[in-house]
PDB file of C-alpha atoms in Angstrom:
ATOM      1  CA  UNK A   1      -0.123   0.309   0.169  1.00 89.00           C
ATOM      2  CA  UNK A   2       1.249   3.280  -0.950  1.00 93.00           C
ATOM      3  CA  UNK A   3       0.453   6.340   1.573  1.00 94.00           C
ATOM      4  CA  UNK A   4       1.789   9.906   0.631  1.00 94.00           C
ATOM      5  CA  UNK A   5       1.607  12.557   3.289  1.00 95.00           C
ATOM      6  CA  UNK A   6       2.053  16.382   2.136  1.00 96.00           C
ATOM      7  CA  UNK A   7       1.701  19.680   4.384  1.00 97.00           C
ATOM      8  CA  UNK A   8      -0.235  22.445   3.132  1.00 97.00           C
ATOM      9  CA  UNK A   9       0.841  26.122   2.314  1.00 97.00           C
ATOM     10  CA  UNK A  10       1.469  28.668   4.643  1.00 97.00           C
ATOM     11  CA  UNK A  11      -1.814  30.157   4.398  1.00 96.00           C
ATOM     12  CA  UNK A  12      -3.270  26.862   5.198  1.00 97.00           C
ATOM     13  CA  UNK A  13      -1.215  25.563   8.464  1.00 96.00           C
ATOM     14  CA  UNK A  14      -3.244  26.912  11.004  1.00 93.00           C
ATOM     15  CA  UNK A  15      -5.928  25.189   9.724  1.00 95.00           C
ATOM     16  CA  UNK A  16      -5.062  22.253   8.050  1.00 98.00           C
ATOM     17  CA  UNK A  17      -2.296  19.708   9.364  1.00 97.00           C
ATOM     18  CA  UNK A  18      -1.722  17.627   6.115  1.00 98.00           C
ATOM     19  CA  UNK A  19      -3.187  16.408   2.937  1.00 98.00           C
ATOM     20  CA  UNK A  20      -3.077  12.820   2.115  1.00 97.00           C
ATOM     21  CA  UNK A  21      -3.530  10.159  -0.513  1.00 95.00           C
ATOM     22  CA  UNK A  22      -3.335   6.270  -0.409  1.00 95.00           C
ATOM     23  CA  UNK A  23      -3.330   4.196  -3.238  1.00 95.00           C
ATOM     24  CA  UNK A  24      -3.824   0.175  -3.033  1.00 94.00           C
ATOM     25  CA  UNK A  25      -1.167  -2.448  -4.495  1.00 93.00           C
ATOM     26  CA  UNK A  26      -1.534  -5.768  -6.230  1.00 92.00           C
ATOM     27  CA  UNK A  27      -2.431  -8.585  -3.697  1.00 91.00           C
ATOM     28  CA  UNK A  28      -3.903  -5.676  -1.183  1.00 93.00           C
ATOM     29  CA  UNK A  29      -6.226  -7.144   1.230  1.00 95.00           C
ATOM     30  CA  UNK A  30      -6.354  -5.942   4.677  1.00 95.00           C
ATOM     31  CA  UNK A  31      -8.360  -3.649   7.401  1.00 96.00           C
ATOM     32  CA  UNK A  32      -6.455  -0.732   8.120  1.00 95.00           C
ATOM     33  CA  UNK A  33      -7.016   0.842  11.619  1.00 96.00           C
ATOM     34  CA  UNK A  34      -6.938   4.157  12.525  1.00 96.00           C
ATOM     35  CA  UNK A  35      -6.857   6.026  16.283  1.00 97.00           C
ATOM     36  CA  UNK A  36      -8.622   8.820  17.359  1.00 97.00           C
ATOM     37  CA  UNK A  37      -7.017  12.604  17.065  1.00 96.00           C
ATOM     38  CA  UNK A  38      -9.612  14.823  17.814  1.00 95.00           C
ATOM     39  CA  UNK A  39      -9.848  15.687  14.135  1.00 96.00           C
ATOM     40  CA  UNK A  40     -12.336  15.803  11.282  1.00 96.00           C
ATOM     41  CA  UNK A  41     -11.758  15.363   7.552  1.00 97.00           C
ATOM     42  CA  UNK A  42     -12.599  14.999   4.257  1.00 98.00           C
ATOM     43  CA  UNK A  43     -11.785  12.195   1.768  1.00 98.00           C
ATOM     44  CA  UNK A  44     -12.679  11.630  -2.266  1.00 97.00           C
ATOM     45  CA  UNK A  45     -12.802   8.414  -3.221  1.00 97.00           C
ATOM     46  CA  UNK A  46     -11.339   7.928  -6.302  1.00 96.00           C
ATOM     47  CA  UNK A  47     -10.908   4.095  -6.639  1.00 96.00           C
ATOM     48  CA  UNK A  48     -13.798   1.264  -6.225  1.00 97.00           C
ATOM     49  CA  UNK A  49     -16.610   1.513  -3.628  1.00 97.00           C
ATOM     50  CA  UNK A  50     -14.346   1.336  -0.154  1.00 98.00           C
ATOM     51  CA  UNK A  51     -15.763   0.162   3.406  1.00 97.00           C
ATOM     52  CA  UNK A  52     -14.834   1.941   6.219  1.00 98.00           C
ATOM     53  CA  UNK A  53     -16.403   2.529   9.650  1.00 97.00           C
ATOM     54  CA  UNK A  54     -15.719  -1.005  10.943  1.00 96.00           C
ATOM     55  CA  UNK A  55     -18.066  -2.128   7.945  1.00 96.00           C
ATOM     56  CA  UNK A  56     -21.318   0.329   8.340  1.00 97.00           C
ATOM     57  CA  UNK A  57     -20.079   2.468   5.816  1.00 98.00           C
ATOM     58  CA  UNK A  58     -19.703   2.277   1.951  1.00 98.00           C
ATOM     59  CA  UNK A  59     -17.657   5.329   0.166  1.00 98.00           C
ATOM     60  CA  UNK A  60     -18.660   5.520  -3.442  1.00 97.00           C
ATOM     61  CA  UNK A  61     -16.456   6.265  -6.195  1.00 97.00           C
ATOM     62  CA  UNK A  62     -16.399   9.929  -7.116  1.00 95.00           C
ATOM     63  CA  UNK A  63     -17.758  11.145  -3.760  1.00 97.00           C
ATOM     64  CA  UNK A  64     -16.468  12.891  -0.790  1.00 97.00           C
ATOM     65  CA  UNK A  65     -17.113  12.183   2.631  1.00 98.00           C
ATOM     66  CA  UNK A  66     -16.951  13.991   5.795  1.00 96.00           C
ATOM     67  CA  UNK A  67     -15.428  12.249   8.525  1.00 97.00           C
ATOM     68  CA  UNK A  68     -16.168  13.572  12.309  1.00 96.00           C
ATOM     69  CA  UNK A  69     -13.920  13.399  15.138  1.00 96.00           C
ATOM     70  CA  UNK A  70     -13.616  10.366  16.673  1.00 97.00           C
ATOM     71  CA  UNK A  71     -13.537   8.788  19.889  1.00 97.00           C
ATOM     72  CA  UNK A  72     -12.633   5.219  19.474  1.00 97.00           C
ATOM     73  CA  UNK A  73     -10.515   3.313  16.689  1.00 97.00           C
ATOM     74  CA  UNK A  74     -12.318   2.525  13.157  1.00 97.00           C
ATOM     75  CA  UNK A  75     -10.946   0.326  10.523  1.00 97.00           C
ATOM     76  CA  UNK A  76     -11.539   0.627   6.278  1.00 97.00           C
ATOM     77  CA  UNK A  77     -11.274  -2.395   3.808  1.00 97.00           C
ATOM     78  CA  UNK A  78      -8.400  -1.726   1.646  1.00 96.00           C
ATOM     79  CA  UNK A  79      -7.404  -3.519  -1.793  1.00 96.00           C
ATOM     80  CA  UNK A  80      -5.380  -3.456  -5.018  1.00 96.00           C
ATOM     81  CA  UNK A  81      -8.432  -0.808  -6.150  1.00 97.00           C
ATOM     82  CA  UNK A  82      -8.621   1.278  -3.149  1.00 97.00           C
ATOM     83  CA  UNK A  83      -7.827   5.116  -4.172  1.00 97.00           C
ATOM     84  CA  UNK A  84      -8.320   7.933  -1.443  1.00 97.00           C
ATOM     85  CA  UNK A  85      -7.665  11.377  -1.280  1.00 97.00           C
ATOM     86  CA  UNK A  86      -7.946  13.017   2.175  1.00 97.00           C
ATOM     87  CA  UNK A  87      -7.287  16.002   4.215  1.00 98.00           C
ATOM     88  CA  UNK A  88      -6.955  16.220   8.022  1.00 98.00           C
ATOM     89  CA  UNK A  89      -8.142  19.472   9.452  1.00 97.00           C
ATOM     90  CA  UNK A  90      -7.079  20.794  12.672  1.00 96.00           C
ATOM     91  CA  UNK A  91      -9.680  20.170  15.323  1.00 94.00           C
ATOM     92  CA  UNK A  92     -11.681  23.631  15.113  1.00 90.00           C
ATOM     93  CA  UNK A  93     -11.074  24.121  11.699  1.00 93.00           C
ATOM     94  CA  UNK A  94     -13.680  22.973   9.702  1.00 93.00           C
ATOM     95  CA  UNK A  95     -15.960  26.245  10.195  1.00 89.00           C
ATOM     96  CA  UNK A  96     -13.297  28.284   8.898  1.00 91.00           C
ATOM     97  CA  UNK A  97     -14.118  26.320   5.502  1.00 93.00           C
ATOM     98  CA  UNK A  98     -18.042  25.540   6.166  1.00 91.00           C
ATOM     99  CA  UNK A  99     -20.973  26.614   7.753  1.00 80.00           C
ATOM    100  CA  UNK A 100     -22.462  23.208   7.799  1.00 69.00           C
ATOM    101  CA  UNK A 101     -23.758  21.573  10.878  1.00 66.00           C
ATOM    102  CA  UNK A 102     -22.931  21.416  14.259  1.00 78.00           C
ATOM    103  CA  UNK A 103     -20.142  18.820  14.013  1.00 87.00           C
ATOM    104  CA  UNK A 104     -21.692  17.091  17.622  1.00 87.00           C
ATOM    105  CA  UNK A 105     -23.973  15.334  15.244  1.00 88.00           C
ATOM    106  CA  UNK A 106     -21.087  13.798  13.259  1.00 92.00           C
ATOM    107  CA  UNK A 107     -19.142  12.747  15.845  1.00 94.00           C
ATOM    108  CA  UNK A 108     -17.628   8.973  15.075  1.00 96.00           C
ATOM    109  CA  UNK A 109     -19.749   9.246  11.607  1.00 96.00           C
ATOM    110  CA  UNK A 110     -18.502   9.394   8.229  1.00 97.00           C
ATOM    111  CA  UNK A 111     -21.222  10.959   5.731  1.00 96.00           C
ATOM    112  CA  UNK A 112     -21.753  11.406   2.349  1.00 97.00           C
ATOM    113  CA  UNK A 113     -20.418  15.679   1.791  1.00 95.00           C
ATOM    114  CA  UNK A 114     -22.652  18.077  -0.160  1.00 93.00           C
ATOM    115  CA  UNK A 115     -20.680  17.259  -3.809  1.00 91.00           C
ATOM    116  CA  UNK A 116     -21.221  21.276  -4.707  1.00 91.00           C
ATOM    117  CA  UNK A 117     -18.819  21.743  -1.818  1.00 92.00           C
ATOM    118  CA  UNK A 118     -16.681  19.640  -2.857  1.00 93.00           C
ATOM    119  CA  UNK A 119     -13.266  18.988  -4.823  1.00 94.00           C
ATOM    120  CA  UNK A 120     -13.482  18.579  -8.848  1.00 93.00           C
ATOM    121  CA  UNK A 121     -12.700  15.014  -9.354  1.00 91.00           C
ATOM    122  CA  UNK A 122     -11.141  15.871 -12.727  1.00 91.00           C
ATOM    123  CA  UNK A 123      -8.525  18.234 -10.867  1.00 90.00           C
ATOM    124  CA  UNK A 124      -6.877  14.863  -9.308  1.00 89.00           C
ATOM    125  CA  UNK A 125      -5.939  13.321 -12.714  1.00 82.00           C
ATOM    126  CA  UNK A 126      -2.125  14.242 -12.461  1.00 74.00           C
ATOM    127  CA  UNK A 127       0.354  13.337 -10.137  1.00 70.00           C
ATOM    128  CA  UNK A 128       0.690  16.548  -7.404  1.00 78.00           C
ATOM    129  CA  UNK A 129      -2.714  17.348  -6.010  1.00 89.00           C
ATOM    130  CA  UNK A 130      -0.845  19.802  -3.269  1.00 94.00           C
ATOM    131  CA  UNK A 131      -1.324  22.513  -5.185  1.00 94.00           C
ATOM    132  CA  UNK A 132      -5.011  22.377  -6.352  1.00 95.00           C
ATOM    133  CA  UNK A 133      -6.007  21.694  -2.666  1.00 97.00           C
ATOM    134  CA  UNK A 134      -4.312  24.477  -1.336  1.00 96.00           C
ATOM    135  CA  UNK A 135      -6.041  26.871  -3.984  1.00 95.00           C
ATOM    136  CA  UNK A 136      -9.426  24.944  -3.161  1.00 96.00           C
ATOM    137  CA  UNK A 137      -9.219  25.689   0.644  1.00 96.00           C
ATOM    138  CA  UNK A 138      -7.464  29.184   0.124  1.00 96.00           C
ATOM    139  CA  UNK A 139     -10.449  30.008  -1.732  1.00 94.00           C
ATOM    140  CA  UNK A 140     -12.935  28.934   1.036  1.00 93.00           C
ATOM    141  CA  UNK A 141     -11.340  30.368   4.150  1.00 90.00           C
ATOM    142  CA  UNK A 142     -12.993  32.848   5.742  1.00 85.00           C
ATOM    143  CA  UNK A 143     -11.322  35.502   8.355  1.00 71.00           C
ATOM    144  CA  UNK A 144     -13.736  34.813  11.350  1.00 68.00           C
ATOM    145  CA  UNK A 145     -11.748  34.202  14.768  1.00 67.00           C
ATOM    146  CA  UNK A 146     -13.209  31.789  16.501  1.00 76.00           C
ATOM    147  CA  UNK A 147     -13.002  31.315  20.454  1.00 84.00           C
ATOM    148  CA  UNK A 148     -12.557  27.751  20.452  1.00 91.00           C
ATOM    149  CA  UNK A 149      -8.959  28.056  18.944  1.00 90.00           C
ATOM    150  CA  UNK A 150      -7.601  29.794  22.373  1.00 92.00           C
ATOM    151  CA  UNK A 151      -9.660  26.819  24.311  1.00 95.00           C
ATOM    152  CA  UNK A 152      -7.587  24.479  22.802  1.00 95.00           C
ATOM    153  CA  UNK A 153      -4.574  25.725  22.975  1.00 94.00           C
ATOM    154  CA  UNK A 154      -5.035  25.500  26.738  1.00 95.00           C
ATOM    155  CA  UNK A 155      -6.023  21.810  26.808  1.00 96.00           C
ATOM    156  CA  UNK A 156      -3.184  21.029  23.995  1.00 96.00           C
ATOM    157  CA  UNK A 157      -0.499  23.299  26.054  1.00 95.00           C
ATOM    158  CA  UNK A 158      -1.492  20.833  29.731  1.00 94.00           C
ATOM    159  CA  UNK A 159      -1.273  17.748  27.670  1.00 94.00           C
ATOM    160  CA  UNK A 160      -5.028  17.104  28.615  1.00 94.00           C
ATOM    161  CA  UNK A 161      -4.110  17.203  32.093  1.00 92.00           C
ATOM    162  CA  UNK A 162      -6.337  20.825  32.595  1.00 93.00           C
ATOM    163  CA  UNK A 163      -9.540  19.845  34.234  1.00 93.00           C
ATOM    164  CA  UNK A 164     -12.949  21.285  32.732  1.00 94.00           C
ATOM    165  CA  UNK A 165     -13.301  23.657  35.806  1.00 95.00           C
ATOM    166  CA  UNK A 166     -10.194  25.239  35.321  1.00 95.00           C
ATOM    167  CA  UNK A 167     -10.451  25.653  31.738  1.00 95.00           C
ATOM    168  CA  UNK A 168     -13.989  27.222  32.422  1.00 94.00           C
ATOM    169  CA  UNK A 169     -12.529  29.814  35.059  1.00 94.00           C
ATOM    170  CA  UNK A 170      -9.638  30.671  33.430  1.00 92.00           C
ATOM    171  CA  UNK A 171     -11.717  32.226  30.197  1.00 91.00           C
ATOM    172  CA  UNK A 172     -14.369  33.787  32.242  1.00 93.00           C
ATOM    173  CA  UNK A 173     -16.975  31.073  30.712  1.00 92.00           C
ATOM    174  CA  UNK A 174     -19.394  28.738  32.093  1.00 94.00           C
ATOM    175  CA  UNK A 175     -18.842  25.074  32.243  1.00 95.00           C
ATOM    176  CA  UNK A 176     -22.193  24.733  30.430  1.00 94.00           C
ATOM    177  CA  UNK A 177     -21.761  26.995  27.724  1.00 95.00           C
ATOM    178  CA  UNK A 178     -18.153  25.593  27.277  1.00 94.00           C
ATOM    179  CA  UNK A 179     -19.497  22.046  26.488  1.00 94.00           C
ATOM    180  CA  UNK A 180     -21.805  23.767  23.815  1.00 93.00           C
ATOM    181  CA  UNK A 181     -18.898  25.472  22.171  1.00 93.00           C
ATOM    182  CA  UNK A 182     -17.193  22.100  21.908  1.00 94.00           C
ATOM    183  CA  UNK A 183     -19.387  20.281  20.454  1.00 93.00           C
ATOM    184  CA  UNK A 184     -20.703  22.839  17.637  1.00 90.00           C
ATOM    185  CA  UNK A 185     -17.237  23.654  16.657  1.00 91.00           C
ATOM    186  CA  UNK A 186     -14.802  20.262  17.280  1.00 94.00           C
ATOM    187  CA  UNK A 187     -17.997  17.731  17.573  1.00 94.00           C
ATOM    188  CA  UNK A 188     -16.024  16.353  21.381  1.00 96.00           C
ATOM    189  CA  UNK A 189     -17.067  17.894  24.299  1.00 96.00           C
ATOM    190  CA  UNK A 190     -14.145  19.217  26.614  1.00 96.00           C
ATOM    191  CA  UNK A 191     -13.893  15.632  28.530  1.00 96.00           C
ATOM    192  CA  UNK A 192     -13.491  13.968  25.303  1.00 97.00           C
ATOM    193  CA  UNK A 193     -10.865  16.475  23.702  1.00 97.00           C
ATOM    194  CA  UNK A 194      -8.552  16.026  26.465  1.00 97.00           C
ATOM    195  CA  UNK A 195      -8.593  12.379  26.937  1.00 97.00           C
ATOM    196  CA  UNK A 196      -7.917  12.181  23.211  1.00 97.00           C
ATOM    197  CA  UNK A 197      -5.191  14.876  23.575  1.00 97.00           C
ATOM    198  CA  UNK A 198      -3.441  12.827  26.816  1.00 97.00           C
ATOM    199  CA  UNK A 199      -4.039   9.278  24.985  1.00 97.00           C
ATOM    200  CA  UNK A 200      -2.175  10.751  22.013  1.00 96.00           C
ATOM    201  CA  UNK A 201       1.027  12.105  24.175  1.00 96.00           C
ATOM    202  CA  UNK A 202       1.084   8.092  25.926  1.00 95.00           C
ATOM    203  CA  UNK A 203       0.828   6.559  22.197  1.00 95.00           C
ATOM    204  CA  UNK A 204       3.613   8.382  21.300  1.00 94.00           C
ATOM    205  CA  UNK A 205       5.876   7.762  24.462  1.00 93.00           C
ATOM    206  CA  UNK A 206       4.888   3.918  24.090  1.00 92.00           C
ATOM    207  CA  UNK A 207       5.966   3.947  20.473  1.00 90.00           C
ATOM    208  CA  UNK A 208       9.007   5.345  21.233  1.00 86.00           C
ATOM    209  CA  UNK A 209      10.510   3.501  23.954  1.00 77.00           C
ATOM    210  CA  UNK A 210      13.330   5.109  25.986  1.00 79.00           C
ATOM    211  CA  UNK A 211      15.392   2.707  28.361  1.00 77.00           C
ATOM    212  CA  UNK A 212      14.300   2.368  31.910  1.00 75.00           C
ATOM    213  CA  UNK A 213      11.024   4.033  31.428  1.00 85.00           C
ATOM    214  CA  UNK A 214       7.957   1.712  32.396  1.00 91.00           C
ATOM    215  CA  UNK A 215       4.495   1.908  30.964  1.00 92.00           C
ATOM    216  CA  UNK A 216       3.605   3.028  34.827  1.00 94.00           C
ATOM    217  CA  UNK A 217       6.158   5.713  34.408  1.00 93.00           C
ATOM    218  CA  UNK A 218       4.147   6.979  30.821  1.00 94.00           C
ATOM    219  CA  UNK A 219       0.747   6.591  32.634  1.00 94.00           C
ATOM    220  CA  UNK A 220       2.332   8.738  35.703  1.00 94.00           C
ATOM    221  CA  UNK A 221       3.635  11.437  33.038  1.00 93.00           C
ATOM    222  CA  UNK A 222       0.653  11.498  31.333  1.00 94.00           C
ATOM    223  CA  UNK A 223      -1.998  11.817  34.131  1.00 92.00           C
ATOM    224  CA  UNK A 224      -3.021   8.419  34.640  1.00 94.00           C
ATOM    225  CA  UNK A 225      -3.990   7.220  37.792  1.00 92.00           C
ATOM    226  CA  UNK A 226      -2.312   4.121  37.312  1.00 92.00           C
ATOM    227  CA  UNK A 227      -0.847   1.375  35.085  1.00 90.00           C
ATOM    228  CA  UNK A 228      -4.546  -0.122  34.792  1.00 94.00           C
ATOM    229  CA  UNK A 229      -5.883   3.203  34.349  1.00 95.00           C
ATOM    230  CA  UNK A 230      -3.908   3.594  31.125  1.00 95.00           C
ATOM    231  CA  UNK A 231      -4.348   0.303  29.472  1.00 95.00           C
ATOM    232  CA  UNK A 232      -8.247   0.468  29.832  1.00 96.00           C
ATOM    233  CA  UNK A 233      -7.754   3.835  27.981  1.00 95.00           C
ATOM    234  CA  UNK A 234      -5.528   2.325  24.876  1.00 96.00           C
ATOM    235  CA  UNK A 235      -7.925  -0.546  25.011  1.00 96.00           C
ATOM    236  CA  UNK A 236     -10.931   1.985  24.599  1.00 96.00           C
ATOM    237  CA  UNK A 237      -9.577   3.656  21.769  1.00 97.00           C
ATOM    238  CA  UNK A 238      -7.297   1.472  19.981  1.00 97.00           C
ATOM    239  CA  UNK A 239      -8.851  -1.691  20.611  1.00 95.00           C
ATOM    240  CA  UNK A 240      -5.671  -3.220  21.829  1.00 95.00           C
ATOM    241  CA  UNK A 241      -3.180  -3.496  24.406  1.00 92.00           C
ATOM    242  CA  UNK A 242      -0.350  -1.190  25.041  1.00 90.00           C
ATOM    243  CA  UNK A 243       2.267  -4.475  23.788  1.00 88.00           C
ATOM    244  CA  UNK A 244       0.506  -4.645  20.761  1.00 89.00           C
ATOM    245  CA  UNK A 245       1.049  -0.643  19.278  1.00 85.00           C
TER     246      UNK A 245
END
């Protein structure tokens, strides 16, 4: 399987993590598992029909799908006829390009996207799609500043350890209003997003082992109560235990 990831232009880097392309190769027949990262995305299917969301959704050729933020893993079936183009948005970026629905309705969902708001399939005939995607999103970008951006930075800077009450107090906003802003803007509650930030930190540490650092050390470093708490969180979000990652 061939996977290629490219960075957006400087104008878009505060809104988009990356553009990516995935193509199947001969004899590929595998369920690919992805883990939650708190980010929504857009996927256009240029290949044959592709089964995703653990078998519950079929992405059809030539259509674009909106992928909501995930709180647990999902699997997609890939074979030699798979060809997907995708955009990984930053958590709060969707509303900078689209006025659509509350992203809370799309949590853990993959839904057909309005084709009038989507990409031009014919623009993907060449080798390099990055220029077209940069131009597409620059053309859609609005200049509105969203309060959610600073709220997300507070959580990211604390690596998910900041309590919701602390976040509420430091931003002079009620917990109830905080919940609404998060659900509408990124499709997750503050607690869910904090959990994903903390999980991603732990995942990176587990995948980059350091001599003398145990799983218990990682648990404490990432703010988990103990070894079991971390293991249960990993299992919930990946379907695997730490030693299988």
